[in-house]
Amino acid sequence: MDWMKMPPLAALKAFSAFAEARNVVQAGASLNVSHAAISQQLRALEKHLNVALLDRSGKSMTLTPEGEVLARALHLGFGAIGAAVSDLMHATEDRPVHISLTASFAASWLMPRLPAFQAQHPNVHLALDPSPNLVSLGPGGVDVAIRYGAGHWPGVDSELLLQSPIVIVAAPALLGGKTKMTPDELSQLPWLEEFGTTEATTWLAEHGVEHGPRAGRIALPGNLLLEGVRAGQGVTVTARHFVEADIKAGRIIELFCEPGMRGYYTVIGAAPMRPAVKTFVGWLRRQVGQM
């Protein structure tokens, strides 16, 4: 197709609207423009094509035979475009909101709140993708990521959702009655880590311990990690928010607390959010506001 020879889209739309309504006022109303703007576009189209599309000899304008030919073609063309756009929009609307997040955040914070979301928004479907791996955000893929950090990630928009420092915790039974231990002493105990992370080795190295846990390390899903800690199966690194109730109740001991303003962030890409994604992100903000 030679696009350079095609008339302006605005002129074709105006002509198609007139051909459908057979009235410039109604055509203008359908396109939210004045009838004078429609008349101007019709003249511009005839000039571009160098063909008389309208018969202006009577009290009202009618289509010439050439105009009827173009009207039928535009009706088919715009009809096909409209149907395709409608199908695409409905397909996008029906697609679940794809959320990437860690299993620990899903189990400890989001899942207990989801029944309330479903009750308020039964037509918005969610797809939770628990993984510690960083993901790319884009149309047709992951819509929202919830990640822990300082929030300074390039190429995305991030908003603090839940501020919480990192703590090192263990059950009293594992600690043998102690409430304080050095990093080197902790390295002699077993550690629990969420799948795909190296939090134990990383934390120990940051605190001067060159070797990893001496008594072994177990990787497990985030929804099982805190259960293992409460049962005395190992030391772990976690966000303090998830274990505050356990610390207050004495079920686990807080051994170290890392200072800083880190927390869980809602992360979205640069593309415009679908209505369902906006609904979910707005609901997340309100949940934090109610805490």
PDB file of C-alpha atoms in Angstrom:
ATOM      1  CA  MET A   1       0.000   0.000   0.000  1.00  0.00           C
ATOM      2  CA  ASP A   2       1.255   3.457  -0.918  1.00  0.00           C
ATOM      3  CA  TRP A   3       0.595   5.298   2.336  1.00  0.00           C
ATOM      4  CA  MET A   4       1.725   8.614   0.849  1.00  0.00           C
ATOM      5  CA  LYS A   5      -1.287   8.607  -1.496  1.00  0.00           C
ATOM      6  CA  MET A   6      -3.796   7.838   1.257  1.00  0.00           C
ATOM      7  CA  PRO A   7      -6.051  10.739   2.323  1.00  0.00           C
ATOM      8  CA  PRO A   8      -5.829  11.934   5.948  1.00  0.00           C
ATOM      9  CA  LEU A   9      -7.589   9.635   8.390  1.00  0.00           C
ATOM     10  CA  ALA A  10      -9.630  12.533   9.781  1.00  0.00           C
ATOM     11  CA  ALA A  11     -11.117  13.179   6.343  1.00  0.00           C
ATOM     12  CA  LEU A  12     -11.962   9.514   5.799  1.00  0.00           C
ATOM     13  CA  LYS A  13     -13.610   9.320   9.236  1.00  0.00           C
ATOM     14  CA  ALA A  14     -15.670  12.427   8.537  1.00  0.00           C
ATOM     15  CA  PHE A  15     -16.819  11.068   5.171  1.00  0.00           C
ATOM     16  CA  SER A  16     -17.694   7.662   6.629  1.00  0.00           C
ATOM     17  CA  ALA A  17     -19.656   9.322   9.458  1.00  0.00           C
ATOM     18  CA  PHE A  18     -21.569  11.449   6.925  1.00  0.00           C
ATOM     19  CA  ALA A  19     -22.232   8.445   4.691  1.00  0.00           C
ATOM     20  CA  GLU A  20     -23.692   6.604   7.680  1.00  0.00           C
ATOM     21  CA  ALA A  21     -25.844   9.493   8.948  1.00  0.00           C
ATOM     22  CA  ARG A  22     -26.452  11.323   5.627  1.00  0.00           C
ATOM     23  CA  ASN A  23     -26.411  14.523   7.669  1.00  0.00           C
ATOM     24  CA  VAL A  24     -23.463  16.770   8.555  1.00  0.00           C
ATOM     25  CA  VAL A  25     -24.885  17.739  11.953  1.00  0.00           C
ATOM     26  CA  GLN A  26     -25.362  14.120  13.028  1.00  0.00           C
ATOM     27  CA  ALA A  27     -21.967  13.188  11.569  1.00  0.00           C
ATOM     28  CA  GLY A  28     -20.343  15.955  13.631  1.00  0.00           C
ATOM     29  CA  ALA A  29     -22.114  14.777  16.771  1.00  0.00           C
ATOM     30  CA  SER A  30     -20.854  11.202  16.278  1.00  0.00           C
ATOM     31  CA  LEU A  31     -17.256  12.477  16.034  1.00  0.00           C
ATOM     32  CA  ASN A  32     -17.704  15.189  18.682  1.00  0.00           C
ATOM     33  CA  VAL A  33     -16.885  18.004  16.225  1.00  0.00           C
ATOM     34  CA  SER A  34     -18.911  20.777  14.637  1.00  0.00           C
ATOM     35  CA  HIS A  35     -20.874  20.322  11.393  1.00  0.00           C
ATOM     36  CA  ALA A  36     -18.595  22.970   9.884  1.00  0.00           C
ATOM     37  CA  ALA A  37     -15.568  20.795  10.626  1.00  0.00           C
ATOM     38  CA  ILE A  38     -17.283  17.865   8.866  1.00  0.00           C
ATOM     39  CA  SER A  39     -17.987  19.999   5.800  1.00  0.00           C
ATOM     40  CA  GLN A  40     -14.374  21.159   5.716  1.00  0.00           C
ATOM     41  CA  GLN A  41     -13.083  17.575   5.885  1.00  0.00           C
ATOM     42  CA  LEU A  42     -15.450  16.496   3.085  1.00  0.00           C
ATOM     43  CA  ARG A  43     -14.157  19.230   0.780  1.00  0.00           C
ATOM     44  CA  ALA A  44     -10.558  18.358   1.675  1.00  0.00           C
ATOM     45  CA  LEU A  45     -11.184  14.709   0.807  1.00  0.00           C
ATOM     46  CA  GLU A  46     -12.681  15.541  -2.578  1.00  0.00           C
ATOM     47  CA  LYS A  47      -9.741  17.836  -3.299  1.00  0.00           C
ATOM     48  CA  HIS A  48      -7.244  15.140  -2.300  1.00  0.00           C
ATOM     49  CA  LEU A  49      -8.894  12.526  -4.525  1.00  0.00           C
ATOM     50  CA  ASN A  50      -9.873  14.994  -7.242  1.00  0.00           C
ATOM     51  CA  VAL A  51     -13.232  13.211  -7.367  1.00  0.00           C
ATOM     52  CA  ALA A  52     -16.745  14.521  -6.622  1.00  0.00           C
ATOM     53  CA  LEU A  53     -18.025  12.391  -3.770  1.00  0.00           C
ATOM     54  CA  LEU A  54     -21.050  14.534  -2.895  1.00  0.00           C
ATOM     55  CA  ASP A  55     -23.912  15.965  -4.905  1.00  0.00           C
ATOM     56  CA  ARG A  56     -24.690  19.418  -3.541  1.00  0.00           C
ATOM     57  CA  SER A  57     -27.297  20.412  -6.124  1.00  0.00           C
ATOM     58  CA  GLY A  58     -30.332  19.575  -3.981  1.00  0.00           C
ATOM     59  CA  LYS A  59     -31.603  20.815  -0.641  1.00  0.00           C
ATOM     60  CA  SER A  60     -29.378  18.292   1.108  1.00  0.00           C
ATOM     61  CA  MET A  61     -26.103  16.655   0.143  1.00  0.00           C
ATOM     62  CA  THR A  62     -26.203  13.137  -1.249  1.00  0.00           C
ATOM     63  CA  LEU A  63     -23.484  10.721  -2.302  1.00  0.00           C
ATOM     64  CA  THR A  64     -22.422  10.477  -5.911  1.00  0.00           C
ATOM     65  CA  PRO A  65     -21.881   6.971  -7.376  1.00  0.00           C
ATOM     66  CA  GLU A  66     -18.164   7.406  -6.605  1.00  0.00           C
ATOM     67  CA  GLY A  67     -19.060   8.441  -3.101  1.00  0.00           C
ATOM     68  CA  GLU A  68     -21.196   5.333  -2.646  1.00  0.00           C
ATOM     69  CA  VAL A  69     -18.249   3.147  -3.679  1.00  0.00           C
ATOM     70  CA  LEU A  70     -15.928   4.811  -1.151  1.00  0.00           C
ATOM     71  CA  ALA A  71     -18.611   4.723   1.561  1.00  0.00           C
ATOM     72  CA  ARG A  72     -19.035   0.951   1.196  1.00  0.00           C
ATOM     73  CA  ALA A  73     -15.265   0.416   1.322  1.00  0.00           C
ATOM     74  CA  LEU A  74     -14.874   2.592   4.412  1.00  0.00           C
ATOM     75  CA  HIS A  75     -17.826   0.890   6.114  1.00  0.00           C
ATOM     76  CA  LEU A  76     -16.129  -2.479   5.658  1.00  0.00           C
ATOM     77  CA  GLY A  77     -12.687  -1.185   6.593  1.00  0.00           C
ATOM     78  CA  PHE A  78     -13.669   0.767   9.698  1.00  0.00           C
ATOM     79  CA  GLY A  79     -16.014  -2.043  10.702  1.00  0.00           C
ATOM     80  CA  ALA A  80     -13.164  -4.562  10.603  1.00  0.00           C
ATOM     81  CA  ILE A  81     -10.893  -2.201  12.542  1.00  0.00           C
ATOM     82  CA  GLY A  82     -13.581  -1.577  15.163  1.00  0.00           C
ATOM     83  CA  ALA A  83     -14.220  -5.303  15.611  1.00  0.00           C
ATOM     84  CA  ALA A  84     -10.492  -6.047  15.993  1.00  0.00           C
ATOM     85  CA  VAL A  85     -10.021  -3.227  18.528  1.00  0.00           C
ATOM     86  CA  SER A  86     -13.036  -4.424  20.511  1.00  0.00           C
ATOM     87  CA  ASP A  87     -11.726  -7.995  20.579  1.00  0.00           C
ATOM     88  CA  LEU A  88      -8.293  -6.844  21.718  1.00  0.00           C
ATOM     89  CA  MET A  89      -9.704  -4.622  24.447  1.00  0.00           C
ATOM     90  CA  HIS A  90     -11.924  -7.381  25.786  1.00  0.00           C
ATOM     91  CA  ALA A  91      -9.051  -9.856  25.687  1.00  0.00           C
ATOM     92  CA  THR A  92      -6.918  -7.411  27.674  1.00  0.00           C
ATOM     93  CA  GLU A  93      -9.714  -6.730  30.152  1.00  0.00           C
ATOM     94  CA  ASP A  94     -10.272 -10.439  30.739  1.00  0.00           C
ATOM     95  CA  ARG A  95      -6.570 -11.216  31.291  1.00  0.00           C
ATOM     96  CA  PRO A  96      -5.735 -11.699  34.982  1.00  0.00           C
ATOM     97  CA  VAL A  97      -3.519  -9.196  36.759  1.00  0.00           C
ATOM     98  CA  HIS A  98      -0.112 -10.941  36.740  1.00  0.00           C
ATOM     99  CA  ILE A  99       1.711 -10.249  40.020  1.00  0.00           C
ATOM    100  CA  SER A 100       5.326 -11.250  40.689  1.00  0.00           C
ATOM    101  CA  LEU A 101       6.264 -11.398  44.368  1.00  0.00           C
ATOM    102  CA  THR A 102       8.214 -13.467  46.848  1.00  0.00           C
ATOM    103  CA  ALA A 103       6.519 -16.471  48.376  1.00  0.00           C
ATOM    104  CA  SER A 104       7.119 -15.112  51.879  1.00  0.00           C
ATOM    105  CA  PHE A 105       5.338 -11.839  51.112  1.00  0.00           C
ATOM    106  CA  ALA A 106       2.496 -13.701  49.431  1.00  0.00           C
ATOM    107  CA  ALA A 107       2.005 -16.066  52.367  1.00  0.00           C
ATOM    108  CA  SER A 108       2.560 -13.614  55.226  1.00  0.00           C
ATOM    109  CA  TRP A 109       0.958 -10.416  53.934  1.00  0.00           C
ATOM    110  CA  LEU A 110      -1.046 -10.710  50.715  1.00  0.00           C
ATOM    111  CA  MET A 111      -2.885 -14.024  50.948  1.00  0.00           C
ATOM    112  CA  PRO A 112      -4.661 -13.236  54.258  1.00  0.00           C
ATOM    113  CA  ARG A 113      -6.049 -10.046  52.642  1.00  0.00           C
ATOM    114  CA  LEU A 114      -7.138 -11.499  49.289  1.00  0.00           C
ATOM    115  CA  PRO A 115     -10.616 -12.650  50.407  1.00  0.00           C
ATOM    116  CA  ALA A 116     -11.460  -8.987  51.069  1.00  0.00           C
ATOM    117  CA  PHE A 117     -10.197  -8.012  47.603  1.00  0.00           C
ATOM    118  CA  GLN A 118     -12.225 -10.743  45.913  1.00  0.00           C
ATOM    119  CA  ALA A 119     -15.341  -9.679  47.802  1.00  0.00           C
ATOM    120  CA  GLN A 120     -14.899  -6.070  46.675  1.00  0.00           C
ATOM    121  CA  HIS A 121     -13.760  -6.814  43.113  1.00  0.00           C
ATOM    122  CA  PRO A 122     -15.182 -10.185  41.986  1.00  0.00           C
ATOM    123  CA  ASN A 123     -14.597  -9.376  38.312  1.00  0.00           C
ATOM    124  CA  VAL A 124     -10.856  -8.725  38.703  1.00  0.00           C
ATOM    125  CA  HIS A 125      -8.867 -11.940  38.401  1.00  0.00           C
ATOM    126  CA  LEU A 126      -5.361 -12.264  39.853  1.00  0.00           C
ATOM    127  CA  ALA A 127      -2.442 -14.527  38.958  1.00  0.00           C
ATOM    128  CA  LEU A 128       0.189 -14.711  41.716  1.00  0.00           C
ATOM    129  CA  ASP A 129       3.670 -15.692  40.577  1.00  0.00           C
ATOM    130  CA  PRO A 130       5.782 -16.355  43.705  1.00  0.00           C
ATOM    131  CA  SER A 131       9.451 -16.088  42.810  1.00  0.00           C
ATOM    132  CA  PRO A 132      12.528 -14.299  44.205  1.00  0.00           C
ATOM    133  CA  ASN A 133      13.806 -13.677  40.671  1.00  0.00           C
ATOM    134  CA  LEU A 134      13.684 -10.201  39.138  1.00  0.00           C
ATOM    135  CA  VAL A 135      11.287 -10.003  36.204  1.00  0.00           C
ATOM    136  CA  SER A 136      10.716  -7.645  33.298  1.00  0.00           C
ATOM    137  CA  LEU A 137       7.502  -5.644  33.291  1.00  0.00           C
ATOM    138  CA  GLY A 138       5.636  -5.057  30.050  1.00  0.00           C
ATOM    139  CA  PRO A 139       2.395  -5.423  28.115  1.00  0.00           C
ATOM    140  CA  GLY A 140       1.202  -9.016  27.980  1.00  0.00           C
ATOM    141  CA  GLY A 141       3.563 -10.104  30.771  1.00  0.00           C
ATOM    142  CA  VAL A 142       3.974  -9.272  34.444  1.00  0.00           C
ATOM    143  CA  ASP A 143       1.794  -6.299  35.386  1.00  0.00           C
ATOM    144  CA  VAL A 144       3.003  -5.644  38.946  1.00  0.00           C
ATOM    145  CA  ALA A 145       6.024  -6.756  40.967  1.00  0.00           C
ATOM    146  CA  ILE A 146       6.321  -6.501  44.736  1.00  0.00           C
ATOM    147  CA  ARG A 147       9.970  -6.404  45.734  1.00  0.00           C
ATOM    148  CA  TYR A 148      12.049  -5.682  48.840  1.00  0.00           C
ATOM    149  CA  GLY A 149      14.761  -3.042  48.711  1.00  0.00           C
ATOM    150  CA  ALA A 150      15.455   0.681  48.764  1.00  0.00           C
ATOM    151  CA  GLY A 151      13.194   1.397  45.808  1.00  0.00           C
ATOM    152  CA  HIS A 152      15.826   2.788  43.458  1.00  0.00           C
ATOM    153  CA  TRP A 153      15.360   0.603  40.371  1.00  0.00           C
ATOM    154  CA  PRO A 154      16.006   2.060  36.904  1.00  0.00           C
ATOM    155  CA  GLY A 155      13.369   2.028  34.184  1.00  0.00           C
ATOM    156  CA  VAL A 156      10.376   1.359  36.463  1.00  0.00           C
ATOM    157  CA  ASP A 157       8.064   3.250  38.796  1.00  0.00           C
ATOM    158  CA  SER A 158       8.248   2.116  42.415  1.00  0.00           C
ATOM    159  CA  GLU A 159       6.126   3.099  45.404  1.00  0.00           C
ATOM    160  CA  LEU A 160       6.780   2.118  49.009  1.00  0.00           C
ATOM    161  CA  LEU A 161       4.117  -0.296  50.166  1.00  0.00           C
ATOM    162  CA  LEU A 162       5.400  -1.627  53.485  1.00  0.00           C
ATOM    163  CA  GLN A 163       8.447  -0.356  55.359  1.00  0.00           C
ATOM    164  CA  SER A 164      10.162  -3.022  57.440  1.00  0.00           C
ATOM    165  CA  PRO A 165      13.784  -3.620  58.496  1.00  0.00           C
ATOM    166  CA  ILE A 166      15.502  -6.961  58.008  1.00  0.00           C
ATOM    167  CA  VAL A 167      15.962  -9.077  61.135  1.00  0.00           C
ATOM    168  CA  ILE A 168      17.782 -12.279  62.032  1.00  0.00           C
ATOM    169  CA  VAL A 169      15.549 -14.573  64.086  1.00  0.00           C
ATOM    170  CA  ALA A 170      15.468 -18.061  65.553  1.00  0.00           C
ATOM    171  CA  ALA A 171      13.360 -20.071  67.984  1.00  0.00           C
ATOM    172  CA  PRO A 172      14.407 -20.205  71.661  1.00  0.00           C
ATOM    173  CA  ALA A 173      14.790 -23.987  71.426  1.00  0.00           C
ATOM    174  CA  LEU A 174      17.438 -23.638  68.719  1.00  0.00           C
ATOM    175  CA  LEU A 175      19.364 -21.031  70.688  1.00  0.00           C
ATOM    176  CA  GLY A 176      19.587 -23.121  73.848  1.00  0.00           C
ATOM    177  CA  GLY A 177      18.151 -20.387  76.015  1.00  0.00           C
ATOM    178  CA  LYS A 178      20.444 -17.652  74.712  1.00  0.00           C
ATOM    179  CA  THR A 179      19.020 -14.307  73.595  1.00  0.00           C
ATOM    180  CA  LYS A 180      22.212 -12.927  72.096  1.00  0.00           C
ATOM    181  CA  MET A 181      24.729 -14.526  69.718  1.00  0.00           C
ATOM    182  CA  THR A 182      27.555 -13.250  67.565  1.00  0.00           C
ATOM    183  CA  PRO A 183      27.454 -13.716  63.792  1.00  0.00           C
ATOM    184  CA  ASP A 184      30.192 -16.356  64.121  1.00  0.00           C
ATOM    185  CA  GLU A 185      28.162 -18.259  66.698  1.00  0.00           C
ATOM    186  CA  LEU A 186      25.109 -18.073  64.448  1.00  0.00           C
ATOM    187  CA  SER A 187      27.151 -19.510  61.589  1.00  0.00           C
ATOM    188  CA  GLN A 188      27.490 -22.718  63.626  1.00  0.00           C
ATOM    189  CA  LEU A 189      23.703 -23.231  63.480  1.00  0.00           C
ATOM    190  CA  PRO A 190      21.537 -24.444  60.586  1.00  0.00           C
ATOM    191  CA  TRP A 191      19.936 -21.730  58.435  1.00  0.00           C
ATOM    192  CA  LEU A 192      16.722 -21.608  56.423  1.00  0.00           C
ATOM    193  CA  GLU A 193      16.534 -19.694  53.145  1.00  0.00           C
ATOM    194  CA  GLU A 194      13.807 -19.014  50.624  1.00  0.00           C
ATOM    195  CA  PHE A 195      14.336 -20.797  47.293  1.00  0.00           C
ATOM    196  CA  GLY A 196      16.523 -18.828  44.882  1.00  0.00           C
ATOM    197  CA  THR A 197      18.229 -16.661  47.509  1.00  0.00           C
ATOM    198  CA  THR A 198      21.590 -16.652  49.305  1.00  0.00           C
ATOM    199  CA  GLU A 199      20.516 -14.514  52.252  1.00  0.00           C
ATOM    200  CA  ALA A 200      22.319 -16.597  54.894  1.00  0.00           C
ATOM    201  CA  THR A 201      25.735 -16.510  53.230  1.00  0.00           C
ATOM    202  CA  THR A 202      25.287 -12.864  52.233  1.00  0.00           C
ATOM    203  CA  TRP A 203      24.374 -11.723  55.739  1.00  0.00           C
ATOM    204  CA  LEU A 204      27.179 -13.681  57.381  1.00  0.00           C
ATOM    205  CA  ALA A 205      29.714 -12.302  54.897  1.00  0.00           C
ATOM    206  CA  GLU A 206      28.519  -8.743  55.560  1.00  0.00           C
ATOM    207  CA  HIS A 207      29.167  -9.350  59.259  1.00  0.00           C
ATOM    208  CA  GLY A 208      32.684 -10.685  58.909  1.00  0.00           C
ATOM    209  CA  VAL A 209      32.007 -14.436  58.642  1.00  0.00           C
ATOM    210  CA  GLU A 210      33.770 -15.727  55.542  1.00  0.00           C
ATOM    211  CA  HIS A 211      32.225 -19.186  55.562  1.00  0.00           C
ATOM    212  CA  GLY A 212      28.563 -20.095  55.241  1.00  0.00           C
ATOM    213  CA  PRO A 213      26.436 -21.910  57.829  1.00  0.00           C
ATOM    214  CA  ARG A 214      28.481 -24.743  59.362  1.00  0.00           C
ATOM    215  CA  ALA A 215      25.457 -26.859  60.252  1.00  0.00           C
ATOM    216  CA  GLY A 216      23.920 -26.711  56.798  1.00  0.00           C
ATOM    217  CA  ARG A 217      21.408 -24.662  54.899  1.00  0.00           C
ATOM    218  CA  ILE A 218      17.899 -25.655  53.810  1.00  0.00           C
ATOM    219  CA  ALA A 219      16.144 -23.935  50.896  1.00  0.00           C
ATOM    220  CA  LEU A 220      12.362 -24.037  51.003  1.00  0.00           C
ATOM    221  CA  PRO A 221       9.316 -22.074  49.809  1.00  0.00           C
ATOM    222  CA  GLY A 222       8.649 -18.834  51.614  1.00  0.00           C
ATOM    223  CA  ASN A 223       5.299 -20.012  52.951  1.00  0.00           C
ATOM    224  CA  LEU A 224       7.116 -22.811  54.827  1.00  0.00           C
ATOM    225  CA  LEU A 225      10.148 -20.835  55.955  1.00  0.00           C
ATOM    226  CA  LEU A 226       8.630 -19.166  59.010  1.00  0.00           C
ATOM    227  CA  GLU A 227       6.976 -22.397  60.081  1.00  0.00           C
ATOM    228  CA  GLY A 228      10.421 -24.003  60.074  1.00  0.00           C
ATOM    229  CA  VAL A 229      11.847 -21.134  62.127  1.00  0.00           C
ATOM    230  CA  ARG A 230       9.055 -21.389  64.710  1.00  0.00           C
ATOM    231  CA  ALA A 231       9.695 -25.123  64.939  1.00  0.00           C
ATOM    232  CA  GLY A 232      13.365 -24.503  65.766  1.00  0.00           C
ATOM    233  CA  GLN A 233      14.731 -25.907  62.502  1.00  0.00           C
ATOM    234  CA  GLY A 234      17.033 -22.995  61.698  1.00  0.00           C
ATOM    235  CA  VAL A 235      17.985 -19.326  61.768  1.00  0.00           C
ATOM    236  CA  THR A 236      16.615 -17.085  59.022  1.00  0.00           C
ATOM    237  CA  VAL A 237      16.708 -13.601  57.537  1.00  0.00           C
ATOM    238  CA  THR A 238      13.278 -12.009  57.096  1.00  0.00           C
ATOM    239  CA  ALA A 239      11.362  -8.735  57.128  1.00  0.00           C
ATOM    240  CA  ARG A 240      10.502  -7.801  60.714  1.00  0.00           C
ATOM    241  CA  HIS A 241       6.865  -7.100  59.838  1.00  0.00           C
ATOM    242  CA  PHE A 242       6.263 -10.798  59.187  1.00  0.00           C
ATOM    243  CA  VAL A 243       7.500 -11.890  62.628  1.00  0.00           C
ATOM    244  CA  GLU A 244       6.507  -9.031  64.919  1.00  0.00           C
ATOM    245  CA  ALA A 245       3.698 -11.045  66.510  1.00  0.00           C
ATOM    246  CA  ASP A 246       6.047 -14.023  67.035  1.00  0.00           C
ATOM    247  CA  ILE A 247       8.686 -11.805  68.641  1.00  0.00           C
ATOM    248  CA  LYS A 248       6.170 -10.209  71.004  1.00  0.00           C
ATOM    249  CA  ALA A 249       4.782 -13.630  71.937  1.00  0.00           C
ATOM    250  CA  GLY A 250       8.274 -15.054  72.558  1.00  0.00           C
ATOM    251  CA  ARG A 251       7.922 -17.759  69.906  1.00  0.00           C
ATOM    252  CA  ILE A 252      11.101 -16.512  68.213  1.00  0.00           C
ATOM    253  CA  ILE A 253      14.014 -14.317  69.282  1.00  0.00           C
ATOM    254  CA  GLU A 254      15.192 -11.240  67.381  1.00  0.00           C
ATOM    255  CA  LEU A 255      18.994 -11.468  67.320  1.00  0.00           C
ATOM    256  CA  PHE A 256      19.894  -8.673  64.895  1.00  0.00           C
ATOM    257  CA  CYS A 257      17.972  -5.851  63.242  1.00  0.00           C
ATOM    258  CA  GLU A 258      19.451  -4.136  60.203  1.00  0.00           C
ATOM    259  CA  PRO A 259      18.889  -0.365  60.232  1.00  0.00           C
ATOM    260  CA  GLY A 260      17.657   1.521  57.195  1.00  0.00           C
ATOM    261  CA  MET A 261      14.545   2.635  55.333  1.00  0.00           C
ATOM    262  CA  ARG A 262      14.135  -0.464  53.195  1.00  0.00           C
ATOM    263  CA  GLY A 263      10.839  -2.157  52.583  1.00  0.00           C
ATOM    264  CA  TYR A 264       8.476  -3.767  50.096  1.00  0.00           C
ATOM    265  CA  TYR A 265       7.692  -1.707  47.014  1.00  0.00           C
ATOM    266  CA  THR A 266       5.005  -1.909  44.359  1.00  0.00           C
ATOM    267  CA  VAL A 267       6.846  -1.860  41.033  1.00  0.00           C
ATOM    268  CA  ILE A 268       5.213  -1.196  37.655  1.00  0.00           C
ATOM    269  CA  GLY A 269       6.580  -0.636  34.164  1.00  0.00           C
ATOM    270  CA  ALA A 270       6.370   2.457  31.975  1.00  0.00           C
ATOM    271  CA  ALA A 271       3.331   1.242  29.969  1.00  0.00           C
ATOM    272  CA  PRO A 272      -0.117   2.561  30.964  1.00  0.00           C
ATOM    273  CA  MET A 273      -1.848   0.337  33.524  1.00  0.00           C
ATOM    274  CA  ARG A 274      -4.935  -1.617  32.516  1.00  0.00           C
ATOM    275  CA  PRO A 275      -8.087  -0.802  34.534  1.00  0.00           C
ATOM    276  CA  ALA A 276      -7.805  -4.090  36.452  1.00  0.00           C
ATOM    277  CA  VAL A 277      -4.176  -3.334  37.354  1.00  0.00           C
ATOM    278  CA  LYS A 278      -5.151   0.147  38.567  1.00  0.00           C
ATOM    279  CA  THR A 279      -7.851  -1.432  40.715  1.00  0.00           C
ATOM    280  CA  PHE A 280      -5.394  -3.851  42.318  1.00  0.00           C
ATOM    281  CA  VAL A 281      -2.660  -1.245  42.904  1.00  0.00           C
ATOM    282  CA  GLY A 282      -5.186   1.165  44.410  1.00  0.00           C
ATOM    283  CA  TRP A 283      -6.452  -1.579  46.704  1.00  0.00           C
ATOM    284  CA  LEU A 284      -2.865  -2.274  47.859  1.00  0.00           C
ATOM    285  CA  ARG A 285      -2.455   1.390  48.804  1.00  0.00           C
ATOM    286  CA  ARG A 286      -5.679   1.375  50.797  1.00  0.00           C
ATOM    287  CA  GLN A 287      -4.665  -1.794  52.641  1.00  0.00           C
ATOM    288  CA  VAL A 288      -1.475  -0.129  53.847  1.00  0.00           C
ATOM    289  CA  GLY A 289      -3.431   2.972  54.848  1.00  0.00           C
ATOM    290  CA  GLN A 290      -5.680   0.817  57.055  1.00  0.00           C
ATOM    291  CA  MET A 291      -2.792  -0.806  58.918  1.00  0.00           C
TER     292      MET A 291
END
